[in-house]
mmCIF file of C-alpha atoms and ligand atoms in Angstrom:
data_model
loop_
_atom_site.group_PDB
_atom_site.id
_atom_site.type_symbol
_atom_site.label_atom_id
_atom_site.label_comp_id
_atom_site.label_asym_id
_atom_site.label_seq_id
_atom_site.Cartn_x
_atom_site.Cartn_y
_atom_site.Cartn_z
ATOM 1 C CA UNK X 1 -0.317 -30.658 -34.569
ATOM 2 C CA UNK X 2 -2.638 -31.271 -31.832
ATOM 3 C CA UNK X 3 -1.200 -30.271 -28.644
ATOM 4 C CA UNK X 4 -2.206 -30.305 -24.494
ATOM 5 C CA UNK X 5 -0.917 -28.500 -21.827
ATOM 6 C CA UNK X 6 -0.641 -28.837 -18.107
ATOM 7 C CA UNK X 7 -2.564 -26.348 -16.376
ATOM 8 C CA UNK X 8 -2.334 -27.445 -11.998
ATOM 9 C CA UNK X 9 -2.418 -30.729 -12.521
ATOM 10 C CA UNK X 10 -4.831 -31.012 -15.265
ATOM 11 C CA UNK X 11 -4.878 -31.365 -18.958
ATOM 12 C CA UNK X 12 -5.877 -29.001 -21.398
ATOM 13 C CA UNK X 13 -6.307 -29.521 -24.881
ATOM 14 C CA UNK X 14 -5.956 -30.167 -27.623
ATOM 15 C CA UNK X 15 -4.810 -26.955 -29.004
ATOM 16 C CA UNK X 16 -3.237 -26.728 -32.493
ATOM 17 C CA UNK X 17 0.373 -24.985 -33.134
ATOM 18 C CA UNK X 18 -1.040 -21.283 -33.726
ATOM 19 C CA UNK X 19 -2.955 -21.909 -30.358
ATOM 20 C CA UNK X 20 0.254 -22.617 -28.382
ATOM 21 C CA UNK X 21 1.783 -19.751 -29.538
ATOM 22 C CA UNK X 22 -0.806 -17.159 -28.877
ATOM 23 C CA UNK X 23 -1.379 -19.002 -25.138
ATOM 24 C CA UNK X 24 2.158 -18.544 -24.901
ATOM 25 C CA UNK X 25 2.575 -15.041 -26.226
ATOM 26 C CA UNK X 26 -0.511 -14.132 -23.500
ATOM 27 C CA UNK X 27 1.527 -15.292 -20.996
ATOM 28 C CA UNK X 28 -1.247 -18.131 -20.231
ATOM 29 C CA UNK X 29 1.545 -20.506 -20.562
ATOM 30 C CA UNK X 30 5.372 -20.404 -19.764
ATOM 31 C CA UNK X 31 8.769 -21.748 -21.498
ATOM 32 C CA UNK X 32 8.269 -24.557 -18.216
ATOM 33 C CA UNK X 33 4.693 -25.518 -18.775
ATOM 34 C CA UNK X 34 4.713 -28.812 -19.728
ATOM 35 C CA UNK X 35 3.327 -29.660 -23.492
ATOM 36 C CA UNK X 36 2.450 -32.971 -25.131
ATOM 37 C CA UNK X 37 1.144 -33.986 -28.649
ATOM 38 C CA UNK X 38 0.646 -37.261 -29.907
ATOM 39 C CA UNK X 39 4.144 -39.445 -30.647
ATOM 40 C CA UNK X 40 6.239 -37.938 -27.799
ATOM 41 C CA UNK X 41 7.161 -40.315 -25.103
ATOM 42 C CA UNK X 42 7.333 -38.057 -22.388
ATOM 43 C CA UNK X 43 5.680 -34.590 -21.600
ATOM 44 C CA UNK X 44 8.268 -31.806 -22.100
ATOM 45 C CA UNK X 45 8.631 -27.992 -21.172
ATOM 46 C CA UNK X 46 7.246 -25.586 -23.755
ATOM 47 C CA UNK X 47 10.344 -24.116 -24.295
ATOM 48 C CA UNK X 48 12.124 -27.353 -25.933
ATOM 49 C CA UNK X 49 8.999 -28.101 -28.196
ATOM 50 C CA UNK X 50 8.940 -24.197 -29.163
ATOM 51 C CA UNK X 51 10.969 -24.770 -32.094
ATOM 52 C CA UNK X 52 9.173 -27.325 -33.372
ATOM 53 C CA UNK X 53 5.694 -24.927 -33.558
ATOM 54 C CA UNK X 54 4.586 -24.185 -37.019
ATOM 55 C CA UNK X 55 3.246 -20.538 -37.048
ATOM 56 C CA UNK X 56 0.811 -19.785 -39.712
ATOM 57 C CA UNK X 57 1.984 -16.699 -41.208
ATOM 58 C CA UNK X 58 -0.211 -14.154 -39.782
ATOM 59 C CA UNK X 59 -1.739 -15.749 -37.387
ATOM 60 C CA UNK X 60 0.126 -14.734 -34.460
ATOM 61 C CA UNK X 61 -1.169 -11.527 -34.357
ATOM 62 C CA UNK X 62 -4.591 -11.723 -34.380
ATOM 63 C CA UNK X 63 -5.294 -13.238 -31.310
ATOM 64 C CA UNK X 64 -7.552 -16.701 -32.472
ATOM 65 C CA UNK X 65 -11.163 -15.950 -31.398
ATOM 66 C CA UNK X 66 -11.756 -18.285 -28.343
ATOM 67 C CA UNK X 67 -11.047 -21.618 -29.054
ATOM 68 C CA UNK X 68 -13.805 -24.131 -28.637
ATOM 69 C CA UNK X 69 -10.889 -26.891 -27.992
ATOM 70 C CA UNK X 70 -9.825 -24.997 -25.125
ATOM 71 C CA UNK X 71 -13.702 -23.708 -23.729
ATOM 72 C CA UNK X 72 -14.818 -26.950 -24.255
ATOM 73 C CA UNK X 73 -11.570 -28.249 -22.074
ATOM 74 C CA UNK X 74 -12.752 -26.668 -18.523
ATOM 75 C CA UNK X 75 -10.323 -23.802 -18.998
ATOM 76 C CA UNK X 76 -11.759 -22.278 -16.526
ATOM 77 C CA UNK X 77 -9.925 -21.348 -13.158
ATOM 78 C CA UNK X 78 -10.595 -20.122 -9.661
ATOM 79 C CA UNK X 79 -9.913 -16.669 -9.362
ATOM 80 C CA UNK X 80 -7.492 -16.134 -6.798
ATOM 81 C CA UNK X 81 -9.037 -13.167 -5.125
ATOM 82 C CA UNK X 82 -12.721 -14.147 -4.788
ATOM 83 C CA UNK X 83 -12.213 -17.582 -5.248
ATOM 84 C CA UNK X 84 -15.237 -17.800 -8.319
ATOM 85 C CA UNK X 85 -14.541 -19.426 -11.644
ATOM 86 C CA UNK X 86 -14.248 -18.022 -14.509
ATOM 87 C CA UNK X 87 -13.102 -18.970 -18.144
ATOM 88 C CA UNK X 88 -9.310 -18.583 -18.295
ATOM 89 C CA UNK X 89 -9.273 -15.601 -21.179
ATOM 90 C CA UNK X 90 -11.380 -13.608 -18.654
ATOM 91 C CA UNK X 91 -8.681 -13.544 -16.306
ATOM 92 C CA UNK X 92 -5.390 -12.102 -15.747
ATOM 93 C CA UNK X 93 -2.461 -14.314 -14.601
ATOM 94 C CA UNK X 94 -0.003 -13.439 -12.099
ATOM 95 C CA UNK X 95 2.582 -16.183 -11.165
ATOM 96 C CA UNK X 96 0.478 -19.271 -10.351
ATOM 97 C CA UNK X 97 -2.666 -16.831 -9.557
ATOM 98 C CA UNK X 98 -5.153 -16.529 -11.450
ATOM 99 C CA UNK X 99 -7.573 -13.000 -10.862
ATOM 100 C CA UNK X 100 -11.485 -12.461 -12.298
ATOM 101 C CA UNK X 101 -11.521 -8.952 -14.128
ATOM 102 C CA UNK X 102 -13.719 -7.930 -10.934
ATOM 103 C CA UNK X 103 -10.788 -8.302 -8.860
ATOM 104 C CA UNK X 104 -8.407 -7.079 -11.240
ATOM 105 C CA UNK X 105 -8.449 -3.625 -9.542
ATOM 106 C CA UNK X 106 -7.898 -4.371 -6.163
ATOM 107 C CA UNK X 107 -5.415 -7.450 -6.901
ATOM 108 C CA UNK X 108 -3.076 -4.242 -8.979
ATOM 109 C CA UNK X 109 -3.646 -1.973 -5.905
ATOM 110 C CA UNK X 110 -2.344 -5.004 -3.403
ATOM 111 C CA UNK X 111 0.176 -5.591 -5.735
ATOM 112 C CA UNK X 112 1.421 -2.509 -5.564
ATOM 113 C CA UNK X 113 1.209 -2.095 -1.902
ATOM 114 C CA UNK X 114 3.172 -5.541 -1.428
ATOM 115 C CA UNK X 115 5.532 -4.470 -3.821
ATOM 116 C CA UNK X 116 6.351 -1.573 -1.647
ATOM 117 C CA UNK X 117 6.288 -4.147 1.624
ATOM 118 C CA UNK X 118 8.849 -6.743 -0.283
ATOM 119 C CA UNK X 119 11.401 -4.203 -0.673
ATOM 120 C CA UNK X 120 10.377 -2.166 2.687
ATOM 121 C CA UNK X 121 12.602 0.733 1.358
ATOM 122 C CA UNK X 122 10.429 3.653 2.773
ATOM 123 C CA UNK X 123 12.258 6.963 2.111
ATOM 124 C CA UNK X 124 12.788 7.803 5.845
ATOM 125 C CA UNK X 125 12.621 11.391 6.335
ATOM 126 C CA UNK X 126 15.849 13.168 7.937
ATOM 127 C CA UNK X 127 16.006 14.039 11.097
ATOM 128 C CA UNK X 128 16.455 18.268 10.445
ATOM 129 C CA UNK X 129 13.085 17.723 7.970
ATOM 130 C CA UNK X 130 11.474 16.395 11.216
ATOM 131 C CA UNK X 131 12.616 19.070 13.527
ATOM 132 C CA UNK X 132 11.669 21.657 11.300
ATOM 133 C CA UNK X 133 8.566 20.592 11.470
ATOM 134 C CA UNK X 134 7.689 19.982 14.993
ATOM 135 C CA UNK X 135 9.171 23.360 15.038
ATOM 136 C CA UNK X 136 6.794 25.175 12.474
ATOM 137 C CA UNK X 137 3.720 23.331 14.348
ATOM 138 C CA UNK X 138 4.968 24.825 17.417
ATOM 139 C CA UNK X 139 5.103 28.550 16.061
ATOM 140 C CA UNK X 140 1.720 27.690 14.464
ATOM 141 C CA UNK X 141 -0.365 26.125 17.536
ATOM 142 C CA UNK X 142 1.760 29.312 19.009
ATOM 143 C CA UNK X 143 -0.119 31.990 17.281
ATOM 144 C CA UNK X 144 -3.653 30.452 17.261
ATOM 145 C CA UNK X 145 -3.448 29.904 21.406
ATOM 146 C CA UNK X 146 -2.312 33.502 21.937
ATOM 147 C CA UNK X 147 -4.926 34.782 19.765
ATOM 148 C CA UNK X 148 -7.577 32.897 21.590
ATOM 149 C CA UNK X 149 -5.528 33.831 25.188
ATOM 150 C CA UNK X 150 -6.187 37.496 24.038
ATOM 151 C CA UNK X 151 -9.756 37.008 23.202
ATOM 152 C CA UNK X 152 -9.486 35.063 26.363
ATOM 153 C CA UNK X 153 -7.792 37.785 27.991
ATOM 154 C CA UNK X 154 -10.380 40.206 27.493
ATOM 155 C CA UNK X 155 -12.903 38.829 28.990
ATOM 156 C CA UNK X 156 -11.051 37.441 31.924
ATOM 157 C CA UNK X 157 -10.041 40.937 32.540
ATOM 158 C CA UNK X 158 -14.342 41.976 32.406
ATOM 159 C CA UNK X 159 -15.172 38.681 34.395
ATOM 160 C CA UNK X 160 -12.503 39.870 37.133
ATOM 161 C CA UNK X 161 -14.104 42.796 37.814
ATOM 162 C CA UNK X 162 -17.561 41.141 38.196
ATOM 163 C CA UNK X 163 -16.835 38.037 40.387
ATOM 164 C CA UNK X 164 -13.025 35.852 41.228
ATOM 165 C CA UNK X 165 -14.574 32.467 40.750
ATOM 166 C CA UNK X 166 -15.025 33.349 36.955
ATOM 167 C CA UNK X 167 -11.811 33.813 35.982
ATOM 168 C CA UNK X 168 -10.434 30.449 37.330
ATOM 169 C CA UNK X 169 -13.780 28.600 35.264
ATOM 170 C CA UNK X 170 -12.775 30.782 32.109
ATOM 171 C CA UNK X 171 -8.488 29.693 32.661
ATOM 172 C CA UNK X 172 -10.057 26.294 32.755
ATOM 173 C CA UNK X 173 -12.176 26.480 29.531
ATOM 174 C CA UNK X 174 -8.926 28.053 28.094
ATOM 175 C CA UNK X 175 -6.915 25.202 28.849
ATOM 176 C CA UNK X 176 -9.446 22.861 27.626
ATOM 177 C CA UNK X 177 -10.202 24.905 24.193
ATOM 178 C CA UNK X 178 -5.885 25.082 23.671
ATOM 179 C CA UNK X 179 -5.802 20.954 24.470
ATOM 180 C CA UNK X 180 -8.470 20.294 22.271
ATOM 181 C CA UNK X 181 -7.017 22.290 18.901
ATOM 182 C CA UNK X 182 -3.602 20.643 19.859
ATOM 183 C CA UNK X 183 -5.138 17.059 19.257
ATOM 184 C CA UNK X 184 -7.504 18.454 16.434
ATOM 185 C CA UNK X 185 -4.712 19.744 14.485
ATOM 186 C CA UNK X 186 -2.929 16.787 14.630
ATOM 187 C CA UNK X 187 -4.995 13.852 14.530
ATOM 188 C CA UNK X 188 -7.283 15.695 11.683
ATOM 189 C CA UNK X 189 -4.276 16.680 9.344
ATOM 190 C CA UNK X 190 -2.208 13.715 9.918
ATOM 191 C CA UNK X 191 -5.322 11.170 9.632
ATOM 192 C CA UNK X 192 -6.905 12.970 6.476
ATOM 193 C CA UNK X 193 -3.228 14.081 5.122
ATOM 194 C CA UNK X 194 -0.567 12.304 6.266
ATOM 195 C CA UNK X 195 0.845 15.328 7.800
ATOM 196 C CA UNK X 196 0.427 17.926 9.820
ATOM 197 C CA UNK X 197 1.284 21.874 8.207
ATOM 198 C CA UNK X 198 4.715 22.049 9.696
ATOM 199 C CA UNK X 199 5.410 18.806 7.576
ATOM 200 C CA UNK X 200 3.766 19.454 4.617
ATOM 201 C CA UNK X 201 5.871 22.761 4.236
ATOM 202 C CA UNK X 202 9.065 19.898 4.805
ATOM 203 C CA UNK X 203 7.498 17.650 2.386
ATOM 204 C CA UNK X 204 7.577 15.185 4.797
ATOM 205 C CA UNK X 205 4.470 12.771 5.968
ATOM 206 C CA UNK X 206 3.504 10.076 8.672
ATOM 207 C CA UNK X 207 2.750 6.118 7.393
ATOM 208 C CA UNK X 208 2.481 3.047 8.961
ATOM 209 C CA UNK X 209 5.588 0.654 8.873
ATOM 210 C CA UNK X 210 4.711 -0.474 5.663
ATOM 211 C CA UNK X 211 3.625 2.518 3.942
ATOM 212 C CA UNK X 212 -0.050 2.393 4.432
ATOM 213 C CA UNK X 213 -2.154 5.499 5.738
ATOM 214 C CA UNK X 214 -2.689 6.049 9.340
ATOM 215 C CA UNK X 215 -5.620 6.740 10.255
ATOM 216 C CA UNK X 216 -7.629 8.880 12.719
ATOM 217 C CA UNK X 217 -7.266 6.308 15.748
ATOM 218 C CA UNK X 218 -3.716 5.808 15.042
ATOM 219 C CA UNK X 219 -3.119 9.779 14.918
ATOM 220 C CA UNK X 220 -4.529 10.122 17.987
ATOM 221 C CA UNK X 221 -2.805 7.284 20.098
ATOM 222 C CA UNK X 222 0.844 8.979 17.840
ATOM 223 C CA UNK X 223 -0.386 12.224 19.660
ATOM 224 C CA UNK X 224 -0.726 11.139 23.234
ATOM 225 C CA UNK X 225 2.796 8.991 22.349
ATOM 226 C CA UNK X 226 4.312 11.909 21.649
ATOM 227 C CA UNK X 227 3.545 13.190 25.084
ATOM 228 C CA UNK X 228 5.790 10.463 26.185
ATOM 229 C CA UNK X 229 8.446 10.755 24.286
ATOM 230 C CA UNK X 230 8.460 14.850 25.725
ATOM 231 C CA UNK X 231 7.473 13.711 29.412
ATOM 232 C CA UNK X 232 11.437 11.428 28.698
ATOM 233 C CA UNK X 233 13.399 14.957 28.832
ATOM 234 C CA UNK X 234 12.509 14.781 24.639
ATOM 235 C CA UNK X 235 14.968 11.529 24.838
ATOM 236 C CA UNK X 236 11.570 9.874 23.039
ATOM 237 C CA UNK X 237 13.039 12.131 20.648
ATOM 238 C CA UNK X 238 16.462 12.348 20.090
ATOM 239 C CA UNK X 239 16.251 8.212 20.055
ATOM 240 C CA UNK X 240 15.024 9.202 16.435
ATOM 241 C CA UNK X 241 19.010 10.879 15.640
ATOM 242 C CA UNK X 242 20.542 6.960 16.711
ATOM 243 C CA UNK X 243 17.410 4.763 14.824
ATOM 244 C CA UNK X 244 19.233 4.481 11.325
ATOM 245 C CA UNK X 245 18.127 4.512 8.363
ATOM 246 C CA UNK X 246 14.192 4.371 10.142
ATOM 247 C CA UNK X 247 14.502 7.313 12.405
ATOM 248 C CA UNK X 248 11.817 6.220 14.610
ATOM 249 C CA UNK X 249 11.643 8.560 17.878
ATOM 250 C CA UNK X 250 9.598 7.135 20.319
ATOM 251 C CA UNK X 251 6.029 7.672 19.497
ATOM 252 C CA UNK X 252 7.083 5.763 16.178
ATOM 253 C CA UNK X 253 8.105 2.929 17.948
ATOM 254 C CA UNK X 254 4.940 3.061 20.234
ATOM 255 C CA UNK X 255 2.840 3.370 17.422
ATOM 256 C CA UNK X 256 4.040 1.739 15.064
ATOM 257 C CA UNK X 257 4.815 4.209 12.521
ATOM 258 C CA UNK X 258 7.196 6.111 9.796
ATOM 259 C CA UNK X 259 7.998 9.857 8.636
ATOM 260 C CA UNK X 260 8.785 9.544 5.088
ATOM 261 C CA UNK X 261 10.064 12.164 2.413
ATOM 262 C CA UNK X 262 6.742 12.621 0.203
HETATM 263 ZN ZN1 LIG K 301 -12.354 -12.525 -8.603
#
C-alpha cells in the first residue's frame, strides 16, 4: 500500500506499509498524524489506519535503509535550534521541533534546564542549614582576620615605637586587607562553587531563581546585598524564616536568587 503523510502542512510520500510503521515506531510520526493512501475519501489519523498496516514479518526491526520515496519527498526540516535544514532521519524530534544532531547537545541541556523551570520546584534550603552556615563563615573569616591582626599586630607594635602616623596607615591597610578577603571569599567560592565553605559543610548552595549558576557579578552585588539586609537590624534576614517554601532573606530578593539543598 502506498501511503503519505502530513508533515506541517506538507505531503510526504509515498511510503509503503513497513515504512509507516518504522516512521511511526521512530517517533517521526504520531497516532494523530494524518495518513492517506489511494481509495480513502478523507485523510485520517494514523492511529485508525494502524490496523489496517501489513507488517512484513521481520521487517520492523531492521530499520529500512533510507527510503528514496521519502529523500526524494523533501523530508527534510528546519532544525529548530539553528534554523538549517537537514534530512529528517538526521534529526531528533521533540514535540513539533525538529533539532540537527549539532544541536542535539545543547537542545538536551536546555531541555533539561526548562524542565527544571516548568516545575520550579527548587529544593529550598532550611532556614537552620542557612544559619549554620553564615555562622561557620563567620568563625572562619574569624580566624583568618585575627591571624592577619596578629601579624598585623606585630608590626604595629614596631611601627609605634618608630613614628604615630604609621600605625593609623597600617589600621587602614588592615581594614582594607580584612574587606577585601571578606568579598574574595565570597564572591570567588560562591561564583566558582555555588557556595561558600560554611555551606558546603551544610550541603547547601546559592542559584538563581531558576536554578542556573550565579556568577561572579551576581556574587558580588549578593555580597554588598547582604550588607543590607545586616544594616536592617538582620530583619533582611529573618524575612527569610516568613518567605515559605522560598526562604528568600533579603539579599535573595535583591538579587534575585535561591539557597538550595545540594
Ligand atoms: Zn541545528
Amino acid at each position: 500500500m502506498n501511503w503519505h503523510y502530513a508533515e506541517q502542512g506538507k505531503q510526504i510520500g509515498p511510503v509503503n506499509d513497513d515504512q509507516l510503521t518504522e516512521l511511526a515506531r521512530t517517533g517521526n510520526i504520531s497516532s494523530e498524524t494524518y495518513v492517506w493512501r489511494e481509495g480513502m475519501a478523507d485523510w485520517l489519523p494514523y492511529s485508525q489506519i494502524k490496523s489496517e498496516l501489513k507488517t512484513s514479518p521481520g521487517s520492523e526491526k531492521p530499520a529500512i535503509p533510507p527510503s528514496p520515496a521519502v529523500a526524494n519527498n523533501n523530508a527534510e526540516a528546519v532544525c529548530s535550534e539553528c534554523g538549517r535544514i537537514f534530512p529528517m532521519d538526521e534529526m531528533i524530534r521533540h514535540g513539533n521541533a525538529r533539532i540537527c544532531a549539532n544541536c542535539k547537545p545543547v537542545f538536551m541541556q536546555k531541555l533539561s534546564e526548562g524542565a527544571q523551570i516548568k516545575t520550579g520546584e527548587l529544593n529550598y534550603a532550611r532556614i537552620s542549614s542557612r544559619f549554620a552556615a553564615v555562622f561557620l563563615d563567620g568563625l572562619i573569616l574569624m580566624a583568618i582576620n585575627m591571624g592577619i591582626g596578629l601579624v598585623a599586630g606585630l608590626s604595629l607594635a614596631q611601627a609605634a615605637g618608630v613614628k604615630p602616623k604609621g600605625v593609623i596607615a597600617l589600621q587602614i591597610v588592615l581594614f582594607a586587607i580584612q574587606m577585601s578577603i571578606g568579598i574574595g571569599y565570597e564572591v570567588f567560592l560562591i561564583g566558582k562553587y555555588g557556595a561558600t565553605w560554611g555551606k558546603m559543610a551544610c550541603k547547601i548552595k546559592v542559584v538563581t531563581a531558576d536554578g542556573g549558576r550565579v556568577t561572579y557579578m551576581r556574587a558580588l552585588g549578593r555580597y554588598f546585598a547582604k550588607m543590607v539586609s545586616a544594616f536592617t537590624l538582620m530583619i533582611g534576614y529573618i524575612i527569610a524564616i516568613f518567605d515559605n517554601p522560598q526562604k528568600r532573606a533579603l539579599h535573595d530578593r535583591i538579587c534575585d536568587t535561591r539557597v538550595i539543598n545540594k
